Tab-separated table of C-alpha atoms in Angstrom:
chain	number	residue	atom	x	y	z
C	273	MET	CA	-12.217	-3.251	-3.763
C	274	LEU	CA	-9.524	-0.664	-3.157
C	275	LEU	CA	-7.289	-0.046	-6.178
C	276	GLY	CA	-5.234	2.840	-4.860
C	277	TYR	CA	-5.218	6.128	-2.981
C	278	GLY	CA	-3.006	9.073	-2.229
C	279	ALA	CA	-2.557	12.597	-0.945
C	280	LYS	CA	-0.364	15.663	-1.335
C	281	ASN	CA	0.544	18.225	1.344
C	282	CYS	CA	-0.872	16.030	4.071
C	283	TRP	CA	0.794	15.093	7.369
C	284	CYS	CA	4.413	14.147	6.535
C	285	PHE	CA	3.890	14.017	2.753
C	286	LYS	CA	4.800	17.261	1.021
C	287	GLU	CA	4.621	15.789	-2.474
C	288	TRP	CA	2.386	13.001	-3.684
C	289	LEU	CA	1.934	9.862	-1.631
C	290	GLU	CA	0.552	7.286	-4.054
C	291	ILE	CA	-0.389	3.764	-2.996
C	292	SER	CA	-1.380	1.309	-5.723
C	293	LEU	CA	-2.838	-2.162	-5.218
C	294	ARG	CA	-3.093	-2.853	-8.923
C	295	PRO	CA	-1.330	-6.123	-9.810
C	296	ASN	CA	1.115	-4.703	-12.363
C	297	ILE	CA	2.397	-1.273	-11.421
C	298	ARG	CA	4.905	-1.273	-14.299
C	299	ALA	CA	2.143	-1.666	-16.894
C	300	ASN	CA	0.008	0.945	-15.169
C	301	LYS	CA	2.788	3.514	-15.356
C	302	GLU	CA	3.657	2.731	-18.965
C	303	GLU	CA	0.010	2.908	-20.036
C	304	GLY	CA	-0.724	6.031	-17.972
C	305	THR	CA	-3.385	4.384	-15.784
C	306	GLY	CA	-4.493	6.387	-12.765
C	307	PRO	CA	-4.215	10.070	-11.904
C	308	GLN	CA	-1.499	11.963	-13.726
C	309	LYS	CA	0.436	13.352	-10.801
C	310	THR	CA	4.063	13.857	-9.946
C	311	GLN	CA	5.099	10.847	-7.897
C	312	SER	CA	7.251	10.843	-4.810
C	313	GLN	CA	10.056	8.537	-5.889
C	314	PRO	CA	12.995	7.183	-3.916
C	315	ARG	CA	16.121	9.264	-3.882
C	316	PRO	CA	18.706	8.437	-6.591
C	317	GLU	CA	21.053	6.708	-4.164
C	318	VAL	CA	18.303	4.172	-3.384
C	319	GLN	CA	17.450	3.615	-7.028
C	320	THR	CA	20.896	3.308	-8.558
C	321	GLN	CA	22.855	1.213	-6.107
C	322	THR	CA	25.219	-0.854	-8.233
C	323	GLN	CA	26.006	-4.522	-7.944
C	324	THR	CA	29.579	-3.609	-7.014
C	325	GLN	CA	28.324	-1.583	-4.064
C	326	ALA	CA	26.098	-4.451	-3.019
C	327	GLN	CA	29.027	-6.897	-3.092
C	328	THR	CA	31.105	-4.514	-1.013
C	329	GLN	CA	28.337	-4.310	1.582
C	330	VAL	CA	28.001	-8.090	1.681
C	331	GLN	CA	31.740	-8.448	2.348
C	332	SER	CA	31.517	-5.934	5.189
C	333	GLN	CA	28.874	-7.781	7.162
C	334	PRO	CA	30.814	-9.321	10.067
C	335	MET	CA	27.564	-10.238	11.793
C	336	ALA	CA	26.583	-12.654	9.023
C	337	GLN	CA	29.225	-15.273	9.883
C	338	PRO	CA	28.256	-15.785	13.524
C	339	GLN	CA	24.712	-16.377	12.396
C	340	ALA	CA	25.891	-19.110	10.056
C	341	GLN	CA	27.983	-20.702	12.828
C	342	SER	CA	25.070	-20.823	15.274
C	343	GLN	CA	23.055	-23.388	13.330
C	344	PRO	CA	21.900	-25.266	16.476
C	345	MET	CA	19.668	-22.267	17.175
C	346	ALA	CA	17.631	-23.158	14.095
C	347	GLN	CA	16.569	-26.554	15.479
C	348	PRO	CA	13.892	-25.246	17.889
C	349	GLN	CA	12.256	-23.478	14.939
C	350	ALA	CA	11.904	-26.837	13.215
C	351	GLN	CA	9.712	-28.010	16.089
C	352	PHE	CA	7.165	-25.345	15.123
C	353	GLN	CA	6.793	-26.342	11.467
C	354	PRO	CA	2.958	-26.461	11.646
C	355	MET	CA	3.030	-22.688	12.146
C	356	ALA	CA	4.997	-22.295	8.914
C	357	GLN	CA	2.534	-24.190	6.746
C	358	PRO	CA	0.260	-21.209	6.025
C	359	GLN	CA	3.316	-19.348	4.715
C	360	ALA	CA	4.151	-22.162	2.325
C	361	GLN	CA	0.645	-22.122	0.896
C	362	PHE	CA	1.126	-18.674	-0.611
C	363	GLN	CA	4.877	-18.159	-0.796
C	364	PRO	CA	5.686	-16.277	-2.885
C	365	MET	CA	2.354	-14.546	-3.269
C	366	ALA	CA	0.769	-14.642	-6.715
C	367	GLN	CA	0.145	-11.283	-8.396
C	368	PRO	CA	-3.678	-11.301	-7.998
C	369	LEU	CA	-3.299	-11.835	-4.242
C	370	ALA	CA	-1.221	-8.653	-4.095
C	371	GLN	CA	-4.508	-6.774	-4.324
C	372	LEU	CA	-5.528	-8.309	-1.002
C	373	LEU	CA	-2.381	-7.782	1.080
C	374	MET	CA	-0.023	-4.806	1.279
C	375	SER	CA	2.725	-4.142	3.813
C	376	PHE	CA	4.183	-0.737	4.661
C	377	GLN	CA	7.813	-1.176	5.777
C	378	GLY	CA	10.400	1.325	6.893
C	379	ALA	CA	12.166	2.888	9.839
C	380	ASN	CA	10.377	4.472	12.761
C	381	ALA	CA	8.874	7.887	11.902
C	382	SER	CA	9.220	7.249	8.152
C	383	GLY	CA	5.525	7.847	7.399
C	384	LYS	CA	3.982	4.361	7.480
C	385	THR	CA	1.214	5.162	9.935
C	386	CYS	CA	0.492	8.482	8.226
C	387	ALA	CA	0.012	6.578	4.965
C	388	LEU	CA	-2.740	4.530	6.615
C	389	ARG	CA	-4.137	7.676	8.221
C	390	VAL	CA	-4.604	9.268	4.778
C	391	LEU	CA	-7.140	6.627	3.705
C	392	ALA	CA	-8.740	6.646	7.171
C	393	PHE	CA	-9.246	10.388	6.821
C	394	ILE	CA	-10.675	10.133	3.287
C	395	ALA	CA	-13.201	7.538	4.444
C	396	ASP	CA	-14.151	9.547	7.525
C	397	PHE	CA	-14.532	12.758	5.517
C	398	VAL	CA	-16.633	11.100	2.801
C	399	LEU	CA	-18.944	9.396	5.309
C	400	ASN	CA	-19.100	11.585	8.405
C	401	SER	CA	-18.158	15.164	7.587
C	402	HIS	CA	-21.825	16.237	7.682
C	403	SER	CA	-21.573	15.682	11.448
C	404	TYR	CA	-18.494	17.899	11.900
C	405	GLU	CA	-19.134	21.092	13.804
C	406	PRO	CA	-20.157	23.841	11.334
C	407	GLU	CA	-17.206	25.977	10.238
C	408	SER	CA	-14.776	23.776	12.165
C	409	PRO	CA	-11.380	23.066	10.567
C	410	LEU	CA	-11.109	19.873	8.565
C	411	PRO	CA	-9.474	17.196	10.750
C	412	TYR	CA	-6.168	16.657	8.990
C	413	SER	CA	-2.767	18.332	9.102
C	414	THR	CA	-0.891	19.899	6.216
C	415	PHE	CA	2.850	19.385	5.792
C	416	PHE	CA	4.346	21.273	8.749
C	417	GLY	CA	1.625	23.901	8.795
C	418	SER	CA	1.671	24.700	5.072
C	419	GLU	CA	-1.011	27.169	4.005
C	420	ASP	CA	-1.391	25.480	0.601
C	421	SER	CA	-4.385	23.336	-0.277
C	422	SER	CA	-4.175	19.565	0.094
C	423	GLU	CA	-5.245	17.013	-2.492
C	424	PHE	CA	-6.637	13.515	-1.966
C	425	PHE	CA	-7.819	10.676	-4.169
C	426	ALA	CA	-9.062	7.095	-3.854
C	427	GLU	CA	-9.646	4.566	-6.639
C	428	PHE	CA	-11.917	1.587	-6.087
C	429	THR	CA	-14.477	-0.733	-7.613
C	430	SER	CA	-18.034	-0.912	-6.291
C	431	SER	CA	-19.846	-4.169	-5.549
C	432	ASP	CA	-21.119	-4.345	-9.157
C	433	GLY	CA	-17.594	-4.005	-10.557
C	434	THR	CA	-17.824	-0.350	-11.634
C	435	GLU	CA	-14.565	1.527	-11.171
C	436	TYR	CA	-14.602	4.982	-9.591
C	437	ARG	CA	-12.079	7.606	-8.629
C	438	TYR	CA	-12.868	10.117	-5.896
C	439	GLU	CA	-10.794	13.320	-5.860
C	440	ALA	CA	-10.870	16.257	-3.471
C	441	VAL	CA	-8.966	19.513	-3.076
C	442	LEU	CA	-9.316	20.722	0.497
C	443	HIS	CA	-8.195	23.702	2.490
C	444	ARG	CA	-7.925	23.671	6.249
C	445	ASP	CA	-11.401	25.176	6.715
C	446	HIS	CA	-13.277	24.452	3.481
C	447	VAL	CA	-13.724	22.228	0.452
C	448	GLU	CA	-12.482	23.700	-2.808
C	449	THR	CA	-13.499	20.908	-5.204
C	450	GLU	CA	-14.748	17.337	-5.144
C	451	ARG	CA	-14.988	15.069	-8.141
C	452	ILE	CA	-16.350	11.576	-8.761
C	453	ILE	CA	-15.132	9.925	-11.955
C	454	ARG	CA	-16.605	6.738	-13.387
C	455	ILE	CA	-13.966	4.762	-15.266
C	456	SER	CA	-14.513	2.302	-18.089
C	457	PRO	CA	-12.043	0.765	-20.555
C	458	ALA	CA	-13.199	3.304	-23.151
C	459	GLU	CA	-13.374	6.531	-21.151
C	460	GLU	CA	-13.350	8.395	-17.868
C	461	GLU	CA	-16.549	10.304	-17.167
C	462	VAL	CA	-16.903	12.991	-14.514
C	463	VAL	CA	-20.292	12.116	-13.027
C	464	LEU	CA	-20.216	14.612	-10.159
C	465	LEU	CA	-18.258	17.841	-9.710
C	466	ARG	CA	-18.614	20.076	-6.695
C	467	GLU	CA	-16.992	23.521	-6.767
C	468	LYS	CA	-17.082	25.427	-3.505
C	469	SER	CA	-20.696	25.124	-2.292
C	470	ALA	CA	-22.405	24.212	-5.551
C	471	LEU	CA	-22.653	21.333	-8.013
C	472	ALA	CA	-21.074	22.177	-11.368
C	473	VAL	CA	-21.657	18.732	-12.942
C	474	ASN	CA	-24.232	16.100	-12.016
C	475	HIS	CA	-24.701	12.922	-14.036
C	476	LEU	CA	-25.107	10.735	-10.976
C	477	PHE	CA	-28.518	11.363	-9.408
C	478	THR	CA	-31.876	12.889	-10.240
C	479	PRO	CA	-31.855	16.563	-9.199
C	480	ARG	CA	-34.153	17.505	-6.371
C	481	ALA	CA	-34.188	19.867	-3.446
C	482	VAL	CA	-30.724	19.675	-1.993
C	483	SER	CA	-29.493	22.089	0.618
C	484	VAL	CA	-26.386	24.157	0.008
C	485	PHE	CA	-23.278	22.176	0.836
C	486	ARG	CA	-21.480	23.239	3.971
C	487	ASN	CA	-17.938	24.487	3.569
C	488	ASN	CA	-16.453	21.665	5.642
C	489	ALA	CA	-18.750	18.800	4.573
C	490	SER	CA	-18.251	16.362	1.713
C	491	VAL	CA	-20.838	16.346	-1.070
C	492	ILE	CA	-21.053	12.560	-0.672
C	493	SER	CA	-21.666	12.769	3.060
C	494	THR	CA	-24.358	15.409	2.533
C	495	LEU	CA	-26.152	13.477	-0.210
C	496	HIS	CA	-25.950	10.283	1.832
C	497	GLN	CA	-27.499	12.049	4.818
C	498	GLN	CA	-30.330	13.252	2.585
C	499	GLY	CA	-31.066	9.732	1.377
C	500	VAL	CA	-29.835	10.029	-2.221
C	501	ARG	CA	-29.670	6.349	-3.152
C	502	GLU	CA	-27.572	6.829	-6.284
C	503	ILE	CA	-24.609	7.673	-4.057
C	504	SER	CA	-24.789	4.317	-2.230
C	505	PRO	CA	-22.093	2.507	-4.317
C	506	ILE	CA	-19.642	5.179	-3.178
C	507	THR	CA	-20.642	5.187	0.475
C	508	ALA	CA	-20.780	1.373	0.573
C	509	PHE	CA	-17.106	1.155	-0.310
C	510	PHE	CA	-15.939	3.754	2.214
C	511	SER	CA	-18.136	2.199	4.918
C	512	GLY	CA	-16.004	-0.914	4.582
C	513	VAL	CA	-12.786	0.850	5.653
C	514	ILE	CA	-11.915	-0.447	9.132
C	515	THR	CA	-8.912	0.746	11.096
C	516	ASN	CA	-7.083	0.715	14.399
C	517	VAL	CA	-5.151	3.849	13.446
C	518	LYS	CA	-5.274	6.312	16.298
C	519	ARG	CA	-6.766	9.502	14.957
C	520	PRO	CA	-7.701	11.766	17.874
C	521	SER	CA	-8.298	14.672	15.506
C	522	LEU	CA	-11.127	12.738	13.822
C	523	THR	CA	-12.913	11.063	16.695
C	524	PRO	CA	-12.185	11.177	20.436
C	525	GLU	CA	-10.217	8.167	21.644
C	526	PRO	CA	-11.956	6.208	24.425
C	527	ALA	CA	-10.232	5.977	27.774
C	528	SER	CA	-9.716	2.252	27.115
C	529	PRO	CA	-9.927	1.189	23.458
C	530	LEU	CA	-10.067	-2.448	24.574
C	531	SER	CA	-13.313	-1.754	26.445
C	532	VAL	CA	-14.905	-0.689	23.158
C	533	VAL	CA	-13.834	-3.946	21.494
C	534	THR	CA	-15.109	-6.112	24.352
C	535	ALA	CA	-18.493	-4.372	24.170
C	536	LYS	CA	-18.694	-5.207	20.462
C	537	TYR	CA	-17.688	-8.810	21.092
C	538	PHE	CA	-20.448	-9.205	23.693
C	539	ASN	CA	-23.128	-8.865	21.018
C	540	ASP	CA	-21.343	-10.841	18.274
C	541	ARG	CA	-21.249	-14.604	18.783
C	542	ASP	CA	-19.626	-15.209	15.397
C	543	ALA	CA	-16.719	-12.943	16.319
C	544	ILE	CA	-16.292	-14.725	19.674
C	545	SER	CA	-16.202	-18.127	17.957
C	546	PHE	CA	-13.753	-16.864	15.325
C	547	THR	CA	-11.374	-15.387	17.913
C	548	ALA	CA	-11.527	-18.407	20.233
C	549	ASP	CA	-10.674	-20.684	17.323
C	550	ARG	CA	-7.705	-18.543	16.319
C	551	LEU	CA	-6.391	-18.302	19.893
C	552	ARG	CA	-6.456	-22.108	20.149
C	553	LYS	CA	-4.675	-22.569	16.811
C	554	LEU	CA	-1.992	-20.020	17.654
C	555	GLY	CA	-0.828	-21.986	20.692
C	556	THR	CA	-1.797	-19.428	23.310
C	557	GLY	CA	-3.071	-22.049	25.758
C	558	ILE	CA	-6.474	-20.364	25.714
C	559	THR	CA	-9.261	-22.843	24.999
C	560	GLU	CA	-12.234	-20.462	25.213
C	561	ILE	CA	-12.953	-16.775	25.573
C	562	THR	CA	-16.155	-15.270	26.930
C	563	PHE	CA	-17.424	-11.756	27.507
C	564	ARG	CA	-19.508	-10.454	30.387
C	565	PRO	CA	-20.621	-7.153	31.917
C	566	ARG	CA	-18.202	-5.844	34.496
C	567	GLU	CA	-19.657	-5.045	37.879
C	568	PRO	CA	-19.595	-1.264	38.521
C	569	LEU	CA	-17.489	0.008	41.382
C	570	LEU	CA	-20.571	1.727	42.792
C	571	PRO	CA	-23.857	-0.215	42.569
C	572	GLU	CA	-25.857	2.943	41.871
C	573	SER	CA	-23.368	4.326	39.355
C	574	PRO	CA	-24.976	5.914	36.249
C	575	ALA	CA	-21.849	5.152	34.184
C	576	PRO	CA	-22.399	3.189	30.957
C	577	LYS	CA	-22.051	-0.561	31.154
C	578	VAL	CA	-18.521	-1.874	30.675
C	579	TYR	CA	-17.690	-5.370	29.434
C	580	GLU	CA	-14.678	-7.562	30.108
C	581	ALA	CA	-13.211	-10.622	28.448
C	582	VAL	CA	-12.453	-13.826	30.336
C	583	CYS	CA	-9.898	-16.265	28.896
C	584	ILE	CA	-10.146	-19.938	29.858
C	585	HIS	CA	-6.811	-21.776	30.155
C	586	ALA	CA	-6.432	-25.548	30.291
C	587	THR	CA	-4.114	-26.706	33.075
C	588	ALA	CA	-3.215	-30.101	34.527
C	589	GLN	CA	-5.540	-29.319	37.435
C	590	GLY	CA	-8.403	-28.243	35.163
C	591	SER	CA	-9.639	-25.046	33.596
C	592	TYR	CA	-8.581	-21.684	34.972
C	593	ALA	CA	-10.056	-18.292	34.102
C	594	LEU	CA	-8.121	-15.053	33.670
C	595	THR	CA	-9.560	-11.691	32.720
C	596	LEU	CA	-8.074	-10.149	29.614
C	597	ASP	CA	-6.526	-7.411	31.745
C	598	ALA	CA	-4.324	-10.083	33.339
C	599	GLU	CA	-3.133	-11.459	29.995
C	600	SER	CA	0.010	-10.369	28.177
C	601	ALA	CA	0.147	-7.377	25.855
C	602	GLY	CA	0.372	-9.781	22.922
C	603	ILE	CA	-2.847	-11.578	23.830
C	604	ARG	CA	-4.675	-8.294	24.392
C	605	LYS	CA	-3.527	-7.082	20.973
C	606	LEU	CA	-4.551	-10.370	19.333
C	607	VAL	CA	-8.060	-10.177	20.780
C	608	ALA	CA	-8.465	-6.573	19.601
C	609	ASP	CA	-6.997	-7.220	16.133
C	610	LEU	CA	-8.899	-10.456	15.547
C	611	TYR	CA	-12.184	-8.627	16.006
C	612	LEU	CA	-11.208	-6.186	13.258
C	613	VAL	CA	-10.014	-9.056	11.039
C	614	HIS	CA	-13.317	-10.871	11.508
C	615	GLN	CA	-15.347	-7.780	10.682
C	616	CYS	CA	-13.287	-7.129	7.569
C	617	LEU	CA	-13.502	-10.716	6.296
C	618	LYS	CA	-17.239	-10.701	6.951
C	619	SER	CA	-17.897	-7.445	5.086
C	620	GLY	CA	-15.277	-7.712	2.346
C	621	GLY	CA	-13.862	-4.349	3.362
C	622	VAL	CA	-10.404	-2.829	3.783
C	623	LEU	CA	-8.565	-3.225	7.096
C	624	LEU	CA	-5.902	-0.626	7.919
C	625	LEU	CA	-3.868	-2.287	10.672
C	626	ASP	CA	-1.183	-0.196	12.314
C	627	ASP	CA	1.678	-2.022	14.075
C	628	GLY	CA	0.562	-5.344	12.655
C	629	ASP	CA	3.405	-7.252	14.330
C	630	ARG	CA	3.660	-5.360	17.608
C	631	ASN	CA	3.946	-7.661	20.662
C	632	LEU	CA	3.425	-10.743	18.474
C	633	HIS	CA	5.697	-13.695	17.799
C	634	ALA	CA	7.206	-13.729	14.313
C	635	ASP	CA	5.133	-16.784	13.302
C	636	ILE	CA	1.773	-15.214	14.171
C	637	LEU	CA	1.635	-12.393	11.608
C	638	PRO	CA	1.999	-14.814	8.642
C	639	HIS	CA	-0.892	-16.760	10.141
C	640	LEU	CA	-3.048	-13.616	10.088
C	641	LEU	CA	-2.001	-12.869	6.509
C	642	HIS	CA	-3.090	-16.363	5.563
C	643	LEU	CA	-6.659	-15.504	6.577
C	644	PHE	CA	-6.748	-12.949	3.758
C	645	ALA	CA	-4.771	-15.029	1.248
C	646	ASP	CA	-6.889	-18.177	1.645
C	647	ARG	CA	-9.773	-17.957	-0.842
C	648	ASP	CA	-11.829	-20.425	1.211
C	649	ILE	CA	-11.669	-18.063	4.214
C	650	ASN	CA	-11.603	-14.717	2.426
C	651	THR	CA	-14.605	-15.291	0.188
C	652	ARG	CA	-15.451	-11.571	-0.188
C	653	ASN	CA	-12.029	-10.275	-1.264
C	654	ALA	CA	-11.323	-8.412	1.970
C	655	GLN	CA	-8.069	-6.454	1.902
C	656	LEU	CA	-5.398	-5.848	4.540
C	657	LEU	CA	-2.957	-2.933	4.558
C	658	PHE	CA	-0.627	-3.032	7.541
C	659	THR	CA	2.501	-1.403	8.893
C	660	SER	CA	5.372	-3.505	10.148
C	661	LEU	CA	8.908	-3.153	11.462
C	662	SER	CA	9.738	-6.791	10.742
C	663	SER	CA	11.125	-8.235	7.509
C	664	ASP	CA	9.797	-11.732	8.257
C	665	THR	CA	6.867	-11.467	5.833
C	666	MET	CA	8.698	-9.810	2.947
C	667	ASP	CA	9.401	-13.009	1.034
C	668	ILE	CA	5.766	-14.082	1.473
C	669	LEU	CA	4.361	-10.837	0.068
C	670	GLY	CA	6.832	-10.346	-2.779
C	671	GLY	CA	7.866	-7.033	-4.280
C	672	HIS	CA	4.318	-6.252	-5.422
C	673	GLY	CA	3.059	-6.509	-1.820
C	674	ILE	CA	5.530	-4.144	-0.148
C	675	TYR	CA	5.937	-0.379	0.014
C	676	LEU	CA	9.173	0.918	1.530
C	677	PHE	CA	9.051	4.305	3.270
C	678	GLU	CA	11.915	6.778	3.518
C	679	LYS	CA	12.286	10.315	4.841
C	680	GLU	CA	14.557	13.158	3.700
C	681	GLN	CA	14.557	16.511	5.508
C	682	SER	CA	11.355	15.458	7.323
C	683	GLU	CA	9.582	14.750	4.014
C	684	SER	CA	8.303	11.195	3.637
C	685	TYR	CA	8.052	9.292	0.377
C	686	CYS	CA	7.564	5.655	-0.595
C	687	PHE	CA	7.967	3.205	-3.460
C	688	ARG	CA	6.636	-0.246	-4.244
C	689	LEU	CA	9.338	-2.856	-4.676
C	690	ASP	CA	8.162	-3.937	-8.132
C	691	GLU	CA	8.233	-0.419	-9.553
C	692	PRO	CA	10.522	-0.108	-12.579
C	693	GLU	CA	12.991	2.093	-10.689
C	694	THR	CA	13.622	-0.480	-7.921
C	695	ASN	CA	15.419	-3.008	-10.098
C	696	ILE	CA	17.813	-4.435	-7.521
C	697	ILE	CA	15.446	-7.330	-6.685
C	698	ARG	CA	16.119	-10.328	-8.873
C	699	ASN	CA	13.772	-13.221	-9.559
C	700	GLY	CA	14.186	-15.911	-6.934
C	701	GLY	CA	16.231	-13.734	-4.604
C	702	SER	CA	15.300	-13.105	-0.991
C	703	ILE	CA	13.754	-9.678	-0.499
C	704	ALA	CA	14.162	-9.936	3.276
C	705	ALA	CA	17.877	-10.660	2.946
C	706	SER	CA	18.368	-7.737	0.577
C	707	TYR	CA	16.443	-5.468	2.944
C	708	ARG	CA	18.420	-6.527	5.997
C	709	ARG	CA	21.655	-5.902	4.093
C	710	ARG	CA	20.390	-2.370	3.436
C	711	PHE	CA	20.281	-2.751	-0.345
C	712	LEU	CA	16.699	-1.540	-0.739
C	713	GLY	CA	16.321	1.495	1.515
C	714	GLY	CA	13.696	1.912	4.200
C	715	TYR	CA	16.207	1.166	6.963
C	716	PRO	CA	16.976	3.353	9.995
C	717	ARG	CA	20.082	5.479	9.658
C	718	ILE	CA	21.581	5.071	13.107
C	719	GLU	CA	24.631	7.138	13.844
C	720	PRO	CA	27.396	5.697	16.069
């Protein structure tokens, strides 16, 4: 299970990005849990907004009254109450469930996607860096071309409940240090320390013939490639990180990402059944979905086999089939995302879902969150971290399930809404309402 991660001097984060999924961030800070690093905190004007300022802003909201006068518009929503039931089952979310769901909110270009990309990079580097081209640059970007080293960390528990922290200091073309720390209530033990191309500390595996570590390859990736079984609790966790984050610098993007998903569906009957069931329950009008090889344009073509999805719709005249290409952008996104959700729930991994609400109706995203919040469905403690531009799920997630992202002078930073500094949220109050009234930060600053 992921407990937290972060980075410094990476993409749009000049200072520390720190994401924590621990239930009580206030206690963690007071007790000094986690890496002792300078945190990127919200600017003072976000932290210290007074109640008087808030009241002034409320009085200056001319748009609020028309909304109150247009109550008839709320009646159609009442017709869709079955869609709201999953929200009610975990609203507001209990603290332990905050470890399973985390939303990144904020304006466009505030750093939300980059925050997901940080963990995607860490997982890719730990697992796959042995396959990078020798002497090639490490596939991440420093803050606006900075020549300084970058730092990364990830905290997690393995399948047997042991807590680890992975730390790395990287330069654009080489690894400076890597460290694996095993954490217990009594102590933190460095079980593996790599400095440059050599191991300085090893309390993790039995020494044997190990080749010199390449400058641009992780010690974990190298040991995993060489079959060192003692490293498997580490690699098992990072293997469970699943993402739709576009990262062309890590792996080439296919010409059609949807074609990759349909090929995976073709060989996974459980995923097909799961997605068909969800499409029916979400009122799409699709009763079944099947996958088949697509006929090549040229019969003798040596091109790899391509698969397509076929959606079956129920009409008054009978069933009608449409290929997925003919469906709306929302349906295409649902089919792609539901495959990732199924894989994550099945493995108990971590899903990094960018644009979680893009092209979807406001009632659908809470339905997807319910899959992770329902203990009968999410039996393996799978976790979902997603970016969103909608405030509709804020009151479901609660302050401990939301990070707000801001940017000052092109430098991104974030804060969790239950951190001690963000004290404007009161018990029982609507987080979404406070956010929409611009009390909390994380809102676009649009000039007239």
